[in-house]
Coordinates of C-alpha atoms and ligand atoms in Angstrom, one line a residue:
X1 CA 235.7 100.2 3.8
X2 CA 238.4 97.8 5.0
X3 CA 237.3 94.4 6.2
X4 CA 238.4 93.4 9.7
X5 CA 240.5 90.3 10.2
X6 CA 238.0 88.1 12.0
X7 CA 240.7 86.1 13.9
X8 CA 242.3 89.3 15.1
X9 CA 239.4 90.6 17.2
X10 CA 238.6 90.0 20.8
X11 CA 235.0 89.8 21.7
X12 CA 234.8 93.5 22.9
X13 CA 236.6 94.6 19.7
X14 CA 234.2 92.5 17.6
X15 CA 231.2 94.0 19.4
X16 CA 232.5 97.5 18.7
X17 CA 233.1 96.7 15.1
X18 CA 229.6 95.3 14.6
X19 CA 227.9 98.1 16.4
X20 CA 229.8 100.6 14.3
X21 CA 228.3 98.9 11.2
X22 CA 224.8 99.0 12.6
X23 CA 224.7 95.4 13.7
X24 CA 223.6 94.0 17.0
X25 CA 226.1 93.6 19.8
X26 CA 225.1 90.0 20.7
X27 CA 226.1 88.9 17.2
X28 CA 229.7 88.9 18.4
X29 CA 229.0 86.2 21.0
X30 CA 227.2 84.1 18.4
X31 CA 230.0 84.4 15.9
X32 CA 232.5 83.4 18.6
X33 CA 230.4 80.3 19.2
X34 CA 230.1 79.3 15.6
X35 CA 233.7 80.2 14.4
X36 CA 235.7 79.1 17.4
X37 CA 233.4 77.0 19.6
X38 CA 231.9 74.9 16.8
X39 CA 234.4 75.6 14.1
X40 CA 231.6 76.2 11.6
X41 CA 233.0 78.7 9.1
X42 CA 230.3 78.5 6.4
X43 CA 227.8 81.4 7.1
X44 CA 225.0 79.3 5.5
X45 CA 225.3 76.9 8.4
X46 CA 225.0 79.5 11.1
X47 CA 221.4 78.9 11.6
X48 CA 220.6 81.3 14.4
X49 CA 221.8 84.3 12.4
X50 CA 219.4 86.3 10.2
X51 CA 219.8 85.4 6.5
X52 CA 220.8 88.9 5.5
X53 CA 223.5 89.0 8.2
X54 CA 224.9 85.7 7.1
X55 CA 225.1 87.0 3.5
X56 CA 226.9 90.1 4.7
X57 CA 229.6 88.2 6.7
X58 CA 232.1 87.8 3.9
X59 CA 231.8 91.5 3.2
X60 CA 232.4 92.5 6.8
X61 CA 235.2 90.1 7.6
X62 CA 238.4 88.6 6.2
X63 CA 238.4 85.1 7.6
X64 CA 241.8 84.2 6.4
X65 CA 244.3 82.3 8.6
X66 CA 248.0 82.0 8.2
X67 CA 248.7 79.2 5.7
X68 CA 250.5 76.0 6.7
X69 CA 253.0 75.5 3.9
X70 CA 254.9 72.5 5.3
X71 CA 254.6 69.9 8.0
X72 CA 257.1 67.6 9.5
X73 CA 256.6 64.6 11.8
X74 CA 259.3 63.4 14.2
X75 CA 259.9 59.8 15.2
X76 CA 258.8 60.8 18.8
X77 CA 255.5 62.2 17.5
X78 CA 256.4 65.8 17.6
X79 CA 255.0 67.8 14.7
X80 CA 256.3 71.0 13.2
X81 CA 254.3 73.3 11.1
X82 CA 255.7 76.0 8.8
X83 CA 253.4 79.0 8.5
X84 CA 253.7 81.4 5.6
X85 CA 253.8 85.0 6.8
X86 CA 254.0 86.7 3.4
X87 CA 256.8 88.3 1.6
X88 CA 258.8 85.0 1.7
X89 CA 258.7 85.0 5.5
X90 CA 257.7 82.2 7.8
X91 CA 257.4 81.1 11.4
X92 CA 257.0 77.7 13.0
X93 CA 254.7 76.1 15.5
X94 CA 255.5 72.8 17.2
X95 CA 253.0 70.3 18.6
X96 CA 254.5 68.2 21.3
X97 CA 252.6 65.1 22.6
X98 CA 253.4 63.7 26.0
X99 CA 251.5 61.2 28.2
X100 CA 248.5 63.3 29.1
X101 CA 249.2 66.5 27.3
X102 CA 249.3 68.0 23.8
X103 CA 251.3 71.1 24.0
X104 CA 251.4 73.7 21.2
X105 CA 254.5 75.9 21.0
X106 CA 253.7 79.1 19.1
X107 CA 255.8 81.9 17.6
X108 CA 255.3 85.6 18.1
X109 CA 257.8 87.3 15.8
X110 CA 259.7 86.7 12.6
X111 CA 263.2 86.8 13.9
X112 CA 264.1 88.3 17.3
X113 CA 266.1 91.3 18.4
X114 CA 267.2 89.9 21.8
X115 CA 270.4 88.5 20.3
X116 CA 270.9 85.6 22.7
X117 CA 274.1 84.1 21.6
X118 CA 273.1 80.5 21.7
X119 CA 269.7 80.8 19.9
X120 CA 269.2 80.2 16.3
X121 CA 266.2 82.5 16.0
X122 CA 268.3 85.2 17.6
X123 CA 270.8 85.1 14.8
X124 CA 268.1 86.7 12.6
X125 CA 267.2 90.2 13.5
X126 CA 263.6 91.0 14.1
X127 CA 261.9 91.3 10.7
X128 CA 258.4 91.9 12.1
X129 CA 256.1 91.2 15.0
X130 CA 253.2 88.9 14.3
X131 CA 249.6 90.3 14.3
X132 CA 246.9 89.0 16.6
X133 CA 245.3 86.9 13.8
X134 CA 248.6 85.3 13.0
X135 CA 249.2 84.2 16.6
X136 CA 245.6 83.1 17.1
X137 CA 245.7 81.4 13.7
X138 CA 248.6 79.0 14.6
X139 CA 246.3 77.5 17.3
X140 CA 243.3 77.4 15.0
X141 CA 245.1 75.8 12.1
X142 CA 246.9 73.1 14.2
X143 CA 243.7 72.4 16.2
X144 CA 241.8 71.9 12.9
X145 CA 244.2 69.3 11.9
X146 CA 244.0 67.1 15.0
X147 CA 242.5 63.7 15.0
X148 CA 238.8 63.7 16.2
X149 CA 238.7 63.6 19.9
X150 CA 242.1 65.0 20.4
X151 CA 242.7 68.6 21.5
X152 CA 245.5 71.0 22.4
X153 CA 245.8 71.0 26.2
X154 CA 248.7 73.5 26.7
X155 CA 250.1 76.5 24.9
X156 CA 253.7 77.7 25.4
X157 CA 255.0 80.9 23.9
X158 CA 258.4 79.4 23.3
X159 CA 258.6 79.5 19.5
X160 CA 260.3 82.1 17.4
X161 CA 260.5 85.6 18.9
X162 CA 260.2 87.3 22.3
X163 CA 256.6 87.4 23.4
X164 CA 257.0 90.4 25.7
X165 CA 258.4 92.3 22.7
X166 CA 255.0 91.9 21.1
X167 CA 252.6 91.9 24.1
X168 CA 249.6 93.5 22.4
X169 CA 249.3 90.6 20.0
X170 CA 250.2 87.9 22.6
X171 CA 247.7 88.9 25.3
X172 CA 244.9 89.6 22.8
X173 CA 245.5 86.1 21.3
X174 CA 245.3 84.6 24.8
X175 CA 242.0 86.5 25.4
X176 CA 240.6 85.1 22.2
X177 CA 241.5 81.5 23.0
X178 CA 240.1 81.9 26.5
X179 CA 236.7 83.3 25.4
X180 CA 234.0 81.1 26.9
X181 CA 231.9 81.0 23.7
X182 CA 234.9 79.8 21.8
X183 CA 237.7 77.5 22.8
X184 CA 237.3 78.4 26.5
X185 CA 241.0 77.6 26.9
X186 CA 242.2 77.9 30.4
X187 CA 244.6 80.8 31.2
X188 CA 246.6 78.5 33.5
X189 CA 247.4 76.3 30.6
X190 CA 249.2 79.1 28.8
X191 CA 252.8 79.8 29.6
X192 CA 254.6 83.0 28.4
X193 CA 258.4 82.6 28.2
X194 CA 260.5 85.6 28.3
X195 CA 264.2 86.3 28.1
X196 CA 263.7 88.9 30.8
X197 CA 261.9 92.1 29.7
X198 CA 261.4 93.1 33.3
X199 CA 259.0 96.1 32.8
X200 CA 256.6 93.9 30.8
X201 CA 256.4 91.0 33.3
X202 CA 253.4 92.5 35.2
X203 CA 251.5 92.1 31.9
X204 CA 251.9 88.3 32.3
X205 CA 250.6 88.6 35.9
X206 CA 247.6 90.7 34.8
X207 CA 246.8 88.3 32.0
X208 CA 246.4 85.3 34.3
X209 CA 248.8 83.2 32.3
X210 CA 251.9 81.4 33.7
X211 CA 255.4 82.9 33.6
X212 CA 258.6 81.2 32.4
X213 CA 261.9 83.0 32.4
X214 CA 264.9 82.0 30.4
X215 CA 267.6 82.4 33.1
X216 CA 270.4 80.4 31.5
X217 CA 273.1 81.7 33.9
X218 CA 273.6 82.1 37.6
X219 CA 275.9 85.2 37.4
X220 CA 275.5 88.5 35.7
X221 CA 278.9 88.0 34.2
X222 CA 277.9 85.0 32.2
X223 CA 274.4 86.2 31.5
X224 CA 275.7 89.5 30.2
X225 CA 277.8 87.5 27.8
X226 CA 275.1 85.2 26.4
X227 CA 272.0 87.3 26.8
X228 CA 272.6 91.0 26.1
X229 CA 269.2 91.9 27.7
X230 CA 270.9 91.2 31.0
X231 CA 272.9 94.4 30.7
X232 CA 269.7 96.3 30.8
X233 CA 267.9 94.3 33.4
X234 CA 270.3 92.2 35.5
X235 CA 269.6 89.1 37.5
X236 CA 268.6 90.9 40.7
X237 CA 265.9 93.0 39.0
X238 CA 264.7 90.0 37.0
X239 CA 264.4 87.7 40.0
X240 CA 262.6 90.5 41.9
X241 CA 260.1 90.7 39.1
X242 CA 259.7 86.9 39.3
X243 CA 259.1 87.1 43.0
X244 CA 256.4 89.7 42.5
X245 CA 254.7 87.6 39.8
X246 CA 254.7 84.6 42.1
X247 CA 253.3 86.6 45.0
X248 CA 250.5 88.2 43.0
X249 CA 249.6 85.1 40.9
X250 CA 250.2 82.6 43.7
X251 CA 251.8 80.5 41.0
X252 CA 255.4 79.2 40.6
X253 CA 257.6 80.7 38.0
X254 CA 259.4 78.3 35.6
X255 CA 263.0 79.1 35.4
X256 CA 264.5 77.7 32.2
X257 CA 268.2 77.0 32.2
X258 CA 269.9 75.9 29.0
X259 CA 273.1 74.0 29.8
X260 CA 276.0 75.1 27.7
X261 CA 279.1 72.9 27.8
X262 CA 281.9 74.4 29.9
X263 CA 280.1 77.7 30.4
X264 CA 277.3 77.3 32.9
X265 CA 277.1 73.6 33.5
X266 CA 279.4 72.9 36.5
X267 CA 278.3 71.7 39.9
X268 CA 279.5 75.0 41.2
X269 CA 277.1 76.7 38.8
X270 CA 274.3 74.5 40.1
X271 CA 275.0 75.7 43.6
X272 CA 275.1 79.3 42.5
X273 CA 271.8 78.8 40.7
X274 CA 270.2 77.3 43.9
X275 CA 271.3 80.2 46.1
X276 CA 270.3 82.8 43.5
X277 CA 266.7 81.4 43.2
X278 CA 266.0 79.9 46.6
X279 CA 263.8 82.8 47.6
X280 CA 261.8 82.7 44.3
X281 CA 258.8 80.3 44.3
X282 CA 259.9 78.4 41.2
X283 CA 260.6 75.2 39.5
X284 CA 263.8 74.9 37.5
X285 CA 263.7 73.4 34.0
X286 CA 267.1 72.4 32.8
X287 CA 267.5 72.1 29.0
X288 CA 270.6 70.6 27.5
X289 CA 271.7 72.8 24.7
X290 CA 270.4 71.7 21.3
X291 CA 273.3 72.1 18.9
X292 CA 272.9 73.9 15.6
X293 CA 275.6 74.7 13.0
X294 CA 278.1 77.5 13.8
X295 CA 276.6 78.3 17.2
X296 CA 280.0 78.1 18.9
X297 CA 278.3 76.3 21.9
X298 CA 278.2 72.7 22.8
X299 CA 275.8 70.3 24.5
X300 CA 277.2 68.9 27.8
X301 CA 277.8 65.2 28.3
X302 CA 274.9 63.3 29.8
X303 CA 276.9 62.7 33.0
X304 CA 277.4 66.5 33.4
X305 CA 273.7 67.1 33.0
X306 CA 273.0 64.4 35.6
X307 CA 275.4 65.8 38.1
X308 CA 274.0 69.3 37.6
X309 CA 270.4 68.1 38.2
X310 CA 271.4 65.9 41.2
X311 CA 273.2 68.8 42.9
X312 CA 270.1 71.0 42.6
X313 CA 267.9 68.1 43.9
X314 CA 270.3 67.5 46.8
X315 CA 270.0 71.1 47.8
X316 CA 266.2 70.9 47.7
X317 CA 265.4 72.7 44.5
X318 CA 262.3 71.6 42.5
X319 CA 264.1 70.7 39.2
X320 CA 263.0 69.0 36.1
X321 CA 265.0 68.0 33.0
X322 CA 263.2 69.0 29.8
X323 CA 263.2 66.1 27.4
X324 CA 264.4 67.0 24.0
X325 CA 261.7 66.4 21.5
X326 CA 261.6 66.7 17.8
X327 CA 265.3 67.0 17.4
X328 CA 265.3 65.0 14.1
X329 CA 263.0 67.5 12.5
X330 CA 264.7 70.6 14.0
X331 CA 261.8 71.3 16.2
X332 CA 263.6 71.3 19.5
X333 CA 264.0 74.4 21.7
X334 CA 266.0 77.1 19.9
X335 CA 266.3 75.0 16.8
X336 CA 263.6 76.7 14.7
X337 CA 265.7 77.1 11.7
X338 CA 263.6 77.3 8.6
X339 CA 264.5 81.0 8.1
X340 CA 267.9 79.8 7.2
X341 CA 267.4 76.3 5.9
X342 CA 264.5 76.6 3.7
X343 CA 264.1 80.2 3.0
X344 CA 267.5 81.7 2.5
X345 CA 266.0 84.7 0.8
X346 CA 264.7 85.8 4.2
X347 CA 268.1 86.6 5.4
X348 CA 268.5 89.3 2.8
X349 CA 265.8 91.5 4.1
Ligands
SAH1 N1 262.0 84.4 23.5 C1 261.5 83.6 24.6 C2 260.8 82.4 24.1 C3 261.4 81.6 23.0 S1 262.9 80.8 23.3 C4 262.6 83.3 25.5 O1 263.8 83.5 25.3 O2 262.3 82.8 26.6 C5 262.4 79.4 24.2 C6 263.5 78.7 25.1 O3 264.5 78.1 24.2 C7 264.3 79.7 25.9 O4 264.3 79.2 27.3 C8 265.7 79.6 25.3 O5 266.7 79.9 26.3 C9 265.8 78.2 24.8 N2 266.7 78.0 23.8 C10 267.1 78.8 22.8 N3 268.0 78.2 22.0 C11 268.2 77.0 22.5 C12 269.0 75.9 22.1 N4 269.8 75.9 21.0 N5 269.0 74.8 22.8 C13 268.2 74.7 23.9 N6 267.4 75.7 24.3 C14 267.4 76.8 23.6
SF4_2 FE1 264.9 85.7 21.2 FE2 264.3 83.9 23.1 FE3 266.0 83.3 21.1 FE4 266.7 85.0 23.0 S1 266.2 82.8 23.3 S2 267.1 85.3 20.8 S3 264.7 86.1 23.4 S4 263.9 83.7 20.8

């Protein structure tokens, strides 16, 4: 019989699996406590489990985690981890320290089919969606490597891939991190960022996590051009879905806006953005474009970014400028490039 991937099972799934093999249901909770809560992975040390059951664990479960094959550290403290996903494929997770936070940015897919014109990941078509254990495993692996006393405080689904194109794995992973016997990680510390898969947005609401939407344009004309998904679900529908999420979750939506030189970065664009979003409970996160080779897009001058931000503030928007972190190790937003840089064979698939 096939072994189950331990890190891919939620507690109810683990219970069902164990009961199906003649084991007691409450063992699931105990295993969550040992494996996630205490990070004890050696069955011999799981002292409240019967000896026979301990011996059986390696036969019942595959405890493997996605392997970290490379690690980079930036001058600003950002760390990037390269995970082997088999068959020469890889994804990245980025750990971003800031004053009182340690944010882990995780990937959900190898490549991405959304084809946003400015995004490096989007240049590579979707190769495959990650499985639950591979999403869960990014957190577990990075967390295991932290200095004693330090812990991940926030998770953002802003790595490679479109999380709402892989919602089964994403929301199961969140449920596993959230399990009270395990990491007990708060749902409100998890943010799911989407390019705008409108029909899936209620899944974010139902999960209890926070929503971020990559808006990146204030008119359908520009958005159609840089984010093809807009042709399917244009701004009006997307913002209505945001309003509904805000209403039901009583939480603000983060609207991400990548500033692209000469395309969406004028003071006039700032005004349009304000009027478009003024009825959405939101904060606007402006992100100056991180340049990468052959993108065809440019990063605006600092003064342009300033004026854009000031205009939004003057109008009364809640706006933050996202600091670019990890640029020297290609770990900044949209710069997750290993598929091309280090693994050229991937592009042949
Ligand atoms: N697929 C999801 C999450 C991953 S992308 C999404 O699109 O929301 C995370 C963020 O990085 C998005 O807001 C995207 O617009 C932004 N981004 C992509 N490429 C970028 C680049 N080169 N510079 C700055 N931000 C970029
Ligand atoms: Fe995919 Fe997000 Fe990049 Fe768009 S911005 S191509 S949705 S990863």
